[in-house]
């Protein structure tokens, strides 16, 4: 198996672990009071289950970054939402709707187009210490801006979570390439120590931000995380790590079309997820061939004390009396 196929395979398993973690976090957030602090979450087994799944996904993601560039590995993170759809539906005891299937198909088609254009060579460039510090400072400034009080806190926290996770992936690739480099350089240096601390801070920050974002539901926040993550990582890869799309102008057009299809698919999935988590939203029309249970309305028996009053006889006319 060559490096590209191995990176794709590891990314697929990583997406499955991240999807299971997202569903677990969403269910925990739905059962947790918004005022609950972080220390109380640390005492819950469900929280540590989600942490374990996220850790497994992160380790697999790190392994994938060792064999493939950011422009190849990060877009595959959109499969997290694709996998989360049937998992969330099963947890809620319902079927996957037509809109969700459409979103899944568009997302997969878009990712397929992106895979054809992504560079297939293994990563070899790393961030310098000034570049890593600059990326870290810029990320903290963006997260601070998104964390300010205002409208739609769930979506803003989700965007901050996706950005921090994407930056953590880009920094992680610097670590993996530097550690596995056999050029004879020092294994431990101030640069690698600083990058490792930034990776730890951003990874934990992304996890906590996603937990707060899922309090309003799984669909839209997970879609924002899914889109913000590869955008942030790919921006660093293209701007600082020398990664390029292969195929020239035709490849660029195909990448744009694939991105548009994947974004549209993710938006469809997020809308369907939001509809399924909103009790006031109308249900989706059943697909052809689905059996729709008939609705039988059974009236409750009338209680004796609520029976209508007996009819009162009308008084006789005056000329008929006596």
XYZ file of N, CA, C and O in Angstrom, residues 70-254:
740
model
N -1.600 17.988 4.080
C -2.799 18.559 4.690
C -3.927 18.696 3.685
O -5.106 18.500 4.022
N -3.593 19.058 2.444
C -4.626 19.235 1.424
C -5.305 17.931 1.049
O -6.363 17.932 0.415
N -4.721 16.792 1.422
C -5.341 15.493 1.180
C -6.072 14.984 2.416
O -7.211 14.514 2.344
N -5.435 15.098 3.585
C -5.977 14.492 4.799
C -7.126 15.319 5.375
O -8.159 14.763 5.775
N -6.961 16.637 5.431
C -7.960 17.457 6.124
C -9.342 17.439 5.465
O -10.348 17.373 6.176
N -9.473 17.505 4.122
C -10.836 17.432 3.551
C -11.563 16.142 3.889
O -12.799 16.127 3.951
N -10.819 15.071 4.129
C -11.478 13.817 4.497
C -12.147 13.903 5.866
O -12.938 13.035 6.229
N -11.827 14.945 6.625
C -12.509 15.146 7.897
C -13.997 15.406 7.736
O -14.773 15.231 8.684
N -14.424 15.827 6.524
C -15.857 16.016 6.282
C -16.625 14.708 6.408
O -17.847 14.712 6.617
N -15.929 13.585 6.289
C -16.595 12.298 6.465
C -17.075 12.099 7.898
O -17.911 11.228 8.154
N -16.577 12.907 8.824
C -17.064 12.827 10.201
C -18.555 13.072 10.251
O -19.313 12.364 10.930
N -19.013 14.103 9.533
C -20.440 14.405 9.512
C -21.215 13.316 8.781
O -22.337 12.965 9.171
N -20.629 12.761 7.726
C -21.292 11.690 6.981
C -21.502 10.461 7.871
O -22.569 9.839 7.861
N -20.497 10.117 8.655
C -20.613 8.970 9.550
C -21.534 9.285 10.724
O -22.259 8.421 11.225
N -21.528 10.541 11.170
C -22.355 10.920 12.320
C -23.844 10.858 12.007
O -24.659 10.722 12.927
N -24.209 10.950 10.737
C -25.629 10.930 10.370
C -26.286 9.603 10.750
O -27.280 9.584 11.495
N -25.796 8.441 10.274
C -26.454 7.196 10.692
C -26.270 6.899 12.178
O -27.160 6.323 12.808
N -25.135 7.303 12.751
C -24.945 7.076 14.178
C -25.938 7.881 15.002
O -26.536 7.377 15.961
N -26.116 9.160 14.622
C -27.078 9.981 15.336
C -28.506 9.508 15.136
O -29.330 9.557 16.064
N -28.819 9.046 13.915
C -30.163 8.534 13.665
C -30.434 7.278 14.478
O -31.532 7.104 15.038
N -29.449 6.422 14.568
C -29.638 5.193 15.362
C -29.791 5.527 16.841
O -30.611 4.909 17.542
N -29.008 6.481 17.319
C -29.120 6.856 18.728
C -30.477 7.471 19.031
O -31.002 7.327 20.139
N -31.055 8.173 18.026
C -32.365 8.797 18.222
C -33.515 7.856 17.897
O -34.685 8.229 18.063
N -33.222 6.636 17.413
C -34.268 5.683 17.088
C -35.093 6.052 15.878
O -36.311 5.863 15.864
N -34.453 6.589 14.825
C -35.177 6.979 13.625
C -34.399 6.526 12.394
O -33.279 6.032 12.490
N -35.035 6.723 11.216
C -34.381 6.393 9.949
C -33.678 7.613 9.373
O -34.004 8.749 9.698
N -32.702 7.340 8.515
C -32.017 8.410 7.809
C -32.935 8.935 6.708
O -33.460 8.167 5.907
N -33.139 10.259 6.670
C -34.058 10.855 5.715
C -33.448 11.045 4.340
O -32.242 10.894 4.130
N -34.316 11.434 3.382
C -33.852 11.636 2.004
C -32.862 12.786 1.902
O -31.888 12.719 1.149
N -33.120 13.879 2.654
C -32.197 15.010 2.614
C -30.820 14.611 3.117
O -29.787 15.038 2.578
N -30.779 13.778 4.132
C -29.497 13.314 4.653
C -28.765 12.437 3.648
O -27.533 12.533 3.503
N -29.506 11.583 2.930
C -28.863 10.775 1.896
C -28.320 11.653 0.770
O -27.227 11.410 0.243
N -29.082 12.686 0.375
C -28.591 13.616 -0.660
C -27.332 14.331 -0.204
O -26.360 14.482 -0.955
N -27.352 14.804 1.037
C -26.170 15.478 1.562
C -24.971 14.559 1.624
O -23.840 14.964 1.318
N -25.199 13.313 2.007
C -24.107 12.351 2.048
C -23.522 12.105 0.662
O -22.300 12.074 0.479
N -24.386 11.938 -0.340
C -23.918 11.690 -1.701
C -23.114 12.875 -2.242
O -22.036 12.697 -2.845
N -23.621 14.103 -2.026
C -22.899 15.281 -2.510
C -21.558 15.439 -1.804
O -20.548 15.798 -2.432
N -21.535 15.168 -0.520
C -20.280 15.279 0.220
C -19.254 14.279 -0.292
O -18.074 14.610 -0.478
N -19.692 13.048 -0.533
C -18.767 12.035 -1.035
C -18.271 12.365 -2.441
O -17.086 12.169 -2.750
N -19.165 12.863 -3.304
C -18.735 13.253 -4.647
C -17.728 14.404 -4.599
O -16.729 14.412 -5.327
N -18.004 15.388 -3.747
C -17.078 16.506 -3.614
C -15.728 16.074 -3.090
O -14.673 16.524 -3.578
N -15.719 15.195 -2.105
C -14.451 14.697 -1.573
C -13.693 13.881 -2.613
O -12.463 13.932 -2.683
N -14.442 13.134 -3.427
C -13.788 12.383 -4.495
C -13.068 13.299 -5.474
O -11.950 13.004 -5.917
N -13.709 14.431 -5.825
C -13.063 15.391 -6.716
C -11.829 16.008 -6.063
O -10.798 16.224 -6.722
N -11.910 16.299 -4.770
C -10.765 16.876 -4.081
C -9.598 15.893 -3.996
O -8.429 16.290 -4.085
N -9.908 14.614 -3.836
C -8.845 13.617 -3.764
C -8.086 13.515 -5.084
O -6.894 13.210 -5.107
N -8.786 13.762 -6.199
C -8.120 13.705 -7.498
C -7.157 14.865 -7.708
O -6.220 14.768 -8.515
N -7.381 15.978 -7.000
C -6.550 17.164 -7.211
C -5.497 17.355 -6.133
O -4.559 18.133 -6.322
N -5.650 16.699 -4.987
C -4.708 16.907 -3.885
C -3.351 16.311 -4.225
O -3.244 15.297 -4.925
N -2.315 16.949 -3.726
C -0.973 16.435 -3.926
C -0.779 15.117 -3.203
O -1.164 14.973 -2.041
N -0.182 14.160 -3.866
C -0.055 12.841 -3.283
C 1.272 12.567 -2.604
O 1.455 11.508 -2.023
N 2.210 13.502 -2.667
C 3.517 13.246 -2.070
C 3.462 13.395 -0.559
O 2.663 14.165 -0.018
N 4.301 12.648 0.118
C 4.371 12.731 1.567
C 4.922 14.093 1.990
O 5.733 14.698 1.274
N 4.488 14.616 3.136
C 4.956 15.939 3.561
C 6.436 15.916 3.919
O 6.955 14.921 4.443
N 7.119 17.027 3.650
C 8.544 17.090 3.965
C 8.942 18.431 4.555
O 10.016 18.554 5.144
N 8.112 19.472 4.421
C 8.438 20.780 4.974
C 7.773 20.957 6.338
O 6.726 20.366 6.621
N 8.393 21.778 7.174
C 7.883 22.028 8.519
C 7.851 23.529 8.781
O 8.472 24.326 8.061
N 7.131 23.905 9.829
C 7.063 25.304 10.233
C 8.282 25.659 11.075
O 8.700 24.885 11.944
N 8.829 26.838 10.829
C 9.906 27.334 11.685
C 9.316 27.838 12.996
O 8.093 27.958 13.146
N 10.174 28.131 13.962
C 9.683 28.614 15.259
C 8.935 29.940 15.117
O 7.830 30.079 15.684
N 9.434 30.935 14.382
C 8.653 32.167 14.210
C 7.310 31.926 13.509
O 6.303 32.541 13.870
N 7.302 31.027 12.512
C 6.044 30.734 11.829
C 5.046 30.066 12.770
O 3.856 30.401 12.773
N 5.521 29.116 13.593
C 4.624 28.452 14.540
C 4.072 29.432 15.554
O 2.880 29.402 15.891
N 4.930 30.319 16.068
C 4.461 31.319 17.025
C 3.475 32.290 16.370
O 2.477 32.690 16.983
N 3.739 32.672 15.150
C 2.815 33.565 14.448
C 1.461 32.916 14.205
O 0.413 33.550 14.391
N 1.470 31.643 13.797
C 0.220 30.915 13.603
C -0.537 30.792 14.921
O -1.763 30.980 14.984
N 0.189 30.499 16.007
C -0.460 30.382 17.309
C -1.067 31.683 17.774
O -2.206 31.705 18.281
N -0.346 32.796 17.602
C -0.873 34.091 18.024
C -2.096 34.483 17.200
O -3.098 34.979 17.741
N -2.039 34.274 15.897
C -3.181 34.610 15.051
C -4.398 33.762 15.400
O -5.531 34.256 15.442
N -4.173 32.477 15.688
C -5.283 31.599 16.054
C -5.928 32.039 17.360
O -7.163 32.084 17.474
N -5.124 32.374 18.364
C -5.680 32.822 19.643
C -6.459 34.115 19.488
O -7.486 34.320 20.154
N -6.001 35.009 18.610
C -6.736 36.249 18.379
C -8.094 35.975 17.739
O -9.112 36.565 18.119
N -8.117 35.062 16.758
C -9.386 34.726 16.107
C -10.342 34.054 17.082
O -11.539 34.367 17.135
N -9.826 33.137 17.893
C -10.676 32.440 18.867
C -11.213 33.418 19.902
O -12.378 33.332 20.317
N -10.380 34.369 20.342
C -10.857 35.371 21.293
C -11.979 36.220 20.698
O -12.947 36.551 21.381
N -11.857 36.552 19.415
C -12.925 37.310 18.771
C -14.212 36.518 18.638
O -15.303 37.038 18.852
N -14.096 35.231 18.304
C -15.291 34.402 18.178
C -15.910 34.078 19.531
O -17.104 33.772 19.610
N -15.127 34.128 20.606
C -15.638 33.799 21.925
C -16.313 34.949 22.643
O -16.820 34.766 23.761
N -16.336 36.130 22.029
C -16.982 37.283 22.672
C -18.486 37.083 22.725
O -19.078 36.424 21.852
N -19.160 37.634 23.753
C -20.620 37.489 23.848
C -21.310 38.090 22.627
O -20.892 39.127 22.102
N -22.356 37.427 22.179
C -23.094 37.897 21.023
C -24.085 36.855 20.560
O -24.376 35.879 21.259
N -24.616 37.080 19.358
C -25.612 36.170 18.808
C -24.958 34.891 18.306
O -23.770 34.868 17.965
N -25.744 33.814 18.264
C -25.323 32.503 17.768
C -24.012 32.034 18.402
O -23.024 31.780 17.714
N -23.972 31.908 19.717
C -22.725 31.454 20.341
C -22.340 30.042 19.937
O -21.155 29.717 19.859
N -23.341 29.167 19.679
C -23.020 27.802 19.307
C -22.237 27.729 18.011
O -21.231 27.013 17.905
N -22.663 28.477 16.996
C -21.974 28.453 15.715
C -20.606 29.119 15.807
O -19.641 28.680 15.162
N -20.492 30.181 16.603
C -19.195 30.839 16.750
C -18.213 29.940 17.505
O -17.038 29.866 17.153
N -18.694 29.266 18.533
C -17.822 28.318 19.234
C -17.445 27.148 18.324
O -16.325 26.628 18.413
N -18.373 26.735 17.466
C -18.057 25.654 16.528
C -16.987 26.100 15.532
O -16.074 25.328 15.203
N -17.090 27.335 15.037
C -16.064 27.847 14.126
C -14.715 27.927 14.822
O -13.677 27.562 14.245
N -14.712 28.383 16.073
C -13.461 28.449 16.829
C -12.886 27.057 17.053
O -11.672 26.842 16.964
N -13.771 26.081 17.326
C -13.310 24.706 17.511
C -12.694 24.153 16.232
O -11.633 23.511 16.261
N -13.343 24.376 15.095
C -12.797 23.883 13.835
C -11.468 24.519 13.486
O -10.540 23.845 13.004
N -11.341 25.824 13.752
C -10.084 26.516 13.433
C -8.955 26.003 14.314
O -7.856 25.702 13.829
N -9.208 25.892 15.621
C -8.155 25.421 16.519
C -7.747 23.976 16.193
O -6.564 23.633 16.240
N -8.728 23.143 15.848
C -8.407 21.757 15.497
C -7.611 21.691 14.198
O -6.671 20.883 14.070
N -7.972 22.529 13.220
C -7.217 22.548 11.974
C -5.789 23.033 12.167
O -4.840 22.490 11.592
N -5.619 24.074 12.992
C -4.272 24.569 13.285
C -3.470 23.513 14.049
O -2.272 23.322 13.796
N -4.134 22.822 14.982
C -3.446 21.744 15.707
C -2.970 20.653 14.750
O -1.877 20.098 14.925
N -3.770 20.362 13.723
C -3.347 19.355 12.741
C -2.129 19.826 11.953
O -1.200 19.045 11.702
N -2.137 21.103 11.554
C -0.992 21.626 10.816
C 0.277 21.605 11.664
O 1.361 21.245 11.187
N 0.149 21.974 12.935
C 1.304 21.929 13.829
C 1.740 20.486 14.101
O 2.936 20.203 14.249
N 0.753 19.581 14.167
C 1.080 18.173 14.384
C 1.899 17.616 13.237
O 2.807 16.789 13.446
N 1.577 18.047 12.038
C 2.361 17.560 10.902
C 3.811 18.004 11.008
O 4.728 17.248 10.645
N 4.043 19.216 11.515
C 5.419 19.659 11.732
C 6.134 18.732 12.717
O 7.298 18.365 12.518
N 5.415 18.335 13.762
C 6.016 17.419 14.742
C 6.335 16.063 14.127
O 7.429 15.518 14.311
N 5.379 15.494 13.413
C 5.586 14.151 12.863
C 6.701 14.137 11.825
O 7.514 13.198 11.790
N 6.746 15.152 10.972
C 7.804 15.200 9.957
C 9.161 15.396 10.610
O 10.161 14.770 10.226
N 9.224 16.257 11.632
C 10.500 16.513 12.296
C 10.990 15.293 13.070
O 12.185 14.991 13.076
N 10.062 14.582 13.722
C 10.456 13.422 14.513
C 10.896 12.266 13.620
O 11.847 11.532 13.932
N 10.201 12.096 12.494
C 10.538 10.976 11.601
C 11.625 11.315 10.588
O 11.979 10.469 9.763
N 12.113 12.566 10.630
C 13.174 12.954 9.703
C 14.486 12.280 10.132
O 14.864 12.307 11.301
N 15.163 11.699 9.180
C 16.412 10.969 9.468
C 17.643 11.751 9.003
O 18.655 11.172 8.633
N 17.531 13.076 9.049
C 18.668 13.889 8.608
C 19.731 14.056 9.692
O 20.764 14.667 9.449
N 19.448 13.538 10.894
C 20.452 13.622 11.953
C 20.317 14.838 12.832
O 21.200 15.093 13.670
N 19.237 15.619 12.689
C 19.032 16.788 13.523
C 18.626 16.397 14.929
O 18.296 15.244 15.211
N 18.652 17.360 15.877
C 18.279 17.055 17.267
C 16.810 16.691 17.372
O 15.950 17.318 16.752
N 16.527 15.663 18.154
C 15.146 15.223 18.327
C 14.364 16.179 19.212
O 13.178 16.387 19.004
N 15.041 16.756 20.200
C 14.392 17.696 21.104
C 15.019 19.072 20.905
O 16.246 19.225 20.931
N 14.166 20.061 20.698
C 14.633 21.427 20.517
C 13.541 22.368 21.006
O 12.395 21.959 21.264
N 13.906 23.645 21.151
C 12.912 24.625 21.585
C 11.767 24.727 20.584
O 10.622 24.953 20.963
N 12.077 24.569 19.319
C 11.024 24.647 18.303
C 10.018 23.517 18.470
O 8.795 23.754 18.513
N 10.503 22.282 18.604
C 9.590 21.152 18.740
C 8.836 21.207 20.058
O 7.651 20.841 20.122
N 9.487 21.653 21.133
C 8.808 21.764 22.415
C 7.698 22.804 22.349
O 6.580 22.589 22.858
N 7.975 23.934 21.702
C 6.950 24.975 21.565
C 5.790 24.488 20.716
O 4.615 24.708 21.047
N 6.086 23.814 19.625
C 5.023 23.302 18.757
C 4.196 22.258 19.494
O 2.958 22.222 19.375
N 4.844 21.402 20.291
C 4.105 20.387 21.045
C 3.160 21.032 22.057
O 2.020 20.587 22.232
N 3.606 22.087 22.721
C 2.735 22.790 23.671
C 1.559 23.446 22.955
O 0.416 23.430 23.445
N 1.815 24.019 21.788
C 0.726 24.636 21.022
C -0.275 23.582 20.558
O -1.491 23.811 20.589
N 0.226 22.431 20.138
C -0.673 21.348 19.711
C -1.566 20.917 20.866
O -2.786 20.754 20.709
N -0.992 20.741 22.045
C -1.772 20.317 23.209
C -2.825 21.361 23.569
O -3.989 21.019 23.843
N -2.430 22.626 23.567
C -3.371 23.691 23.934
C -4.512 23.796 22.928
O -5.687 23.887 23.315
N -4.201 23.766 21.642
C -5.237 23.905 20.633
C -6.122 22.664 20.548
O -7.327 22.778 20.302
N -5.552 21.494 20.746
C -6.362 20.271 20.708
C -7.369 20.255 21.863
O -8.551 19.952 21.675
N -6.912 20.581 23.076
C -7.829 20.618 24.217
C -8.823 21.764 24.074
O -10.008 21.610 24.401
N -8.369 22.909 23.582
C -9.288 24.024 23.373
C -10.366 23.691 22.359
O -11.542 24.038 22.552
N -9.986 23.012 21.275
C -10.987 22.614 20.282
C -12.001 21.650 20.859
O -13.192 21.725 20.539
N -11.555 20.727 21.729
C -12.473 19.776 22.342
C -13.476 20.477 23.256
O -14.682 20.210 23.201
N -13.003 21.399 24.083
C -13.905 22.116 24.992
C -14.841 23.051 24.232
O -16.013 23.191 24.592
N -14.347 23.683 23.188
C -15.206 24.565 22.392
C -16.301 23.777 21.676
O -17.442 24.240 21.578
N -15.974 22.601 21.182
C -16.999 21.788 20.523
C -18.042 21.316 21.524
O -19.230 21.216 21.196
N -17.635 21.030 22.758
C -18.592 20.600 23.767
C -19.618 21.687 24.053
O -20.812 21.425 24.176
N -19.174 22.940 24.143
C -20.112 24.040 24.358
C -20.951 24.307 23.109
O -22.112 24.711 23.216
N -20.367 24.074 21.926
C -21.117 24.330 20.693
C -22.251 23.339 20.508
O -23.298 23.685 19.957
N -22.095 22.092 20.977
C -23.107 21.064 20.774
C -24.283 21.183 21.730
O -25.199 20.360 21.665
N -24.289 22.169 22.609
C -25.414 22.314 23.526
C -26.704 22.655 22.798
O -27.783 22.351 23.275
N -26.595 23.313 21.651
C -27.788 23.653 20.890
C -28.164 22.618 19.853
O -29.062 22.857 19.048
N -27.517 21.457 19.847
C -27.788 20.429 18.843
C -26.511 20.054 18.128
O -25.485 20.741 18.205
N -26.573 18.959 17.377
C -25.375 18.415 16.727
C -25.193 18.925 15.307
O -24.071 19.157 14.876
N -26.287 19.116 14.556
C -26.201 19.318 13.111
C -25.380 20.508 12.674
O -24.293 20.367 12.101
N -25.899 21.720 12.893
C -25.226 22.918 12.398
C -23.849 23.116 13.015
O -22.891 23.434 12.299
N -23.654 22.961 14.342
C -22.305 23.121 14.883
C -21.298 22.133 14.299
O -20.161 22.514 13.980
N -21.692 20.868 14.145
C -20.763 19.894 13.581
C -20.437 20.225 12.132
O -19.301 20.019 11.675
N -21.400 20.760 11.388
C -21.124 21.167 10.011
C -20.121 22.305 9.968
O -19.206 22.325 9.135
N -20.252 23.286 10.874
C -19.308 24.406 10.908
C -17.920 23.909 11.292
O -16.908 24.322 10.703
N -17.837 23.021 12.284
C -16.544 22.444 12.657
C -15.928 21.712 11.475
O -14.724 21.845 11.183
N -16.754 20.943 10.767
C -16.273 20.144 9.644
C -15.727 21.010 8.525
O -14.758 20.632 7.848
N -16.334 22.180 8.302
C -15.878 23.060 7.230
C -14.705 23.927 7.655
O -13.791 24.176 6.862
N -14.710 24.424 8.900
C -13.646 25.324 9.349
C -12.320 24.590 9.515
O -11.251 25.175 9.287
N -12.375 23.323 9.896
C -11.148 22.572 10.150
C -10.271 22.454 8.901
O -9.097 22.862 8.924
N -10.773 21.912 7.773
C -9.885 21.787 6.615
C -9.502 23.126 6.001
O -8.424 23.247 5.402
N -10.367 24.143 6.133
C -10.023 25.461 5.588
C -8.798 26.027 6.302
O -7.854 26.519 5.672
N -8.803 25.949 7.651
C -7.670 26.481 8.411
C -6.396 25.692 8.122
O -5.320 26.273 7.917
N -6.492 24.362 8.102
C -5.301 23.549 7.874
C -4.770 23.707 6.453
O -3.551 23.815 6.244
N -5.686 23.714 5.470
C -5.237 23.853 4.080
C -4.610 25.212 3.832
O -3.656 25.330 3.044
N -5.127 26.260 4.495
C -4.533 27.586 4.341
C -3.086 27.596 4.821
O -2.201 28.181 4.176
N -2.823 26.943 5.943
C -1.443 26.862 6.439
C -0.583 26.012 5.505
O 0.571 26.350 5.206
N -1.142 24.895 5.030
C -0.376 24.037 4.141
C 0.010 24.715 2.840
O 1.146 24.598 2.371
N -0.937 25.448 2.253
C -0.665 26.113 0.980
C 0.218 27.339 1.154
O 1.045 27.652 0.285
N 0.061 28.066 2.260
C 0.796 29.313 2.447
C 2.187 29.115 3.031
O 3.126 29.841 2.660
N 2.349 28.138 3.932
C 3.606 28.029 4.669
C 4.351 26.726 4.454
O 5.554 26.665 4.722
N 3.665 25.676 4.021
C 4.311 24.373 3.914
C 4.576 23.946 2.476
O 4.975 22.805 2.231
N 4.351 24.831 1.528
C 4.699 24.539 0.147
C 3.843 23.498 -0.535
O 4.263 22.914 -1.540
N 2.643 23.234 -0.011
C 1.775 22.237 -0.650
C 1.069 22.864 -1.854
O 0.717 24.042 -1.854
N 0.863 22.061 -2.877
C 0.247 22.535 -4.114
C -0.767 21.509 -4.607
O -0.676 20.313 -4.295
N -1.734 22.004 -5.396
C -2.663 21.112 -6.066
C -2.023 20.612 -7.357
O -1.351 21.369 -8.052
N -2.231 19.354 -7.675
C -1.627 18.785 -8.881
C -2.619 18.835 -10.038
O -3.823 18.708 -9.846
N -2.106 19.076 -11.238
C -2.962 19.057 -12.414
C -3.146 20.384 -13.104
O -3.766 20.444 -14.163
N -2.644 21.486 -12.555
C -2.734 22.770 -13.214
C -4.103 23.410 -13.116
O -4.898 23.134 -12.206
N -4.452 24.289 -14.081
C -5.725 25.016 -14.027
C -6.950 24.106 -14.041
O -7.947 24.388 -13.371
N -6.906 23.024 -14.796
C -8.041 22.104 -14.827
C -8.264 21.499 -13.451
O -9.410 21.342 -12.990
N -7.180 21.193 -12.769
C -7.284 20.645 -11.421
C -7.881 21.667 -10.463
O -8.657 21.312 -9.564
N -7.554 22.932 -10.649
C -8.108 23.978 -9.790
C -9.620 24.090 -9.961
O -10.363 24.218 -8.980
N -10.074 24.015 -11.227
C -11.523 24.070 -11.475
C -12.216 22.870 -10.843
O -13.281 22.991 -10.210
N -11.614 21.690 -10.996
C -12.197 20.483 -10.399
C -12.225 20.584 -8.880
O -13.203 20.162 -8.234
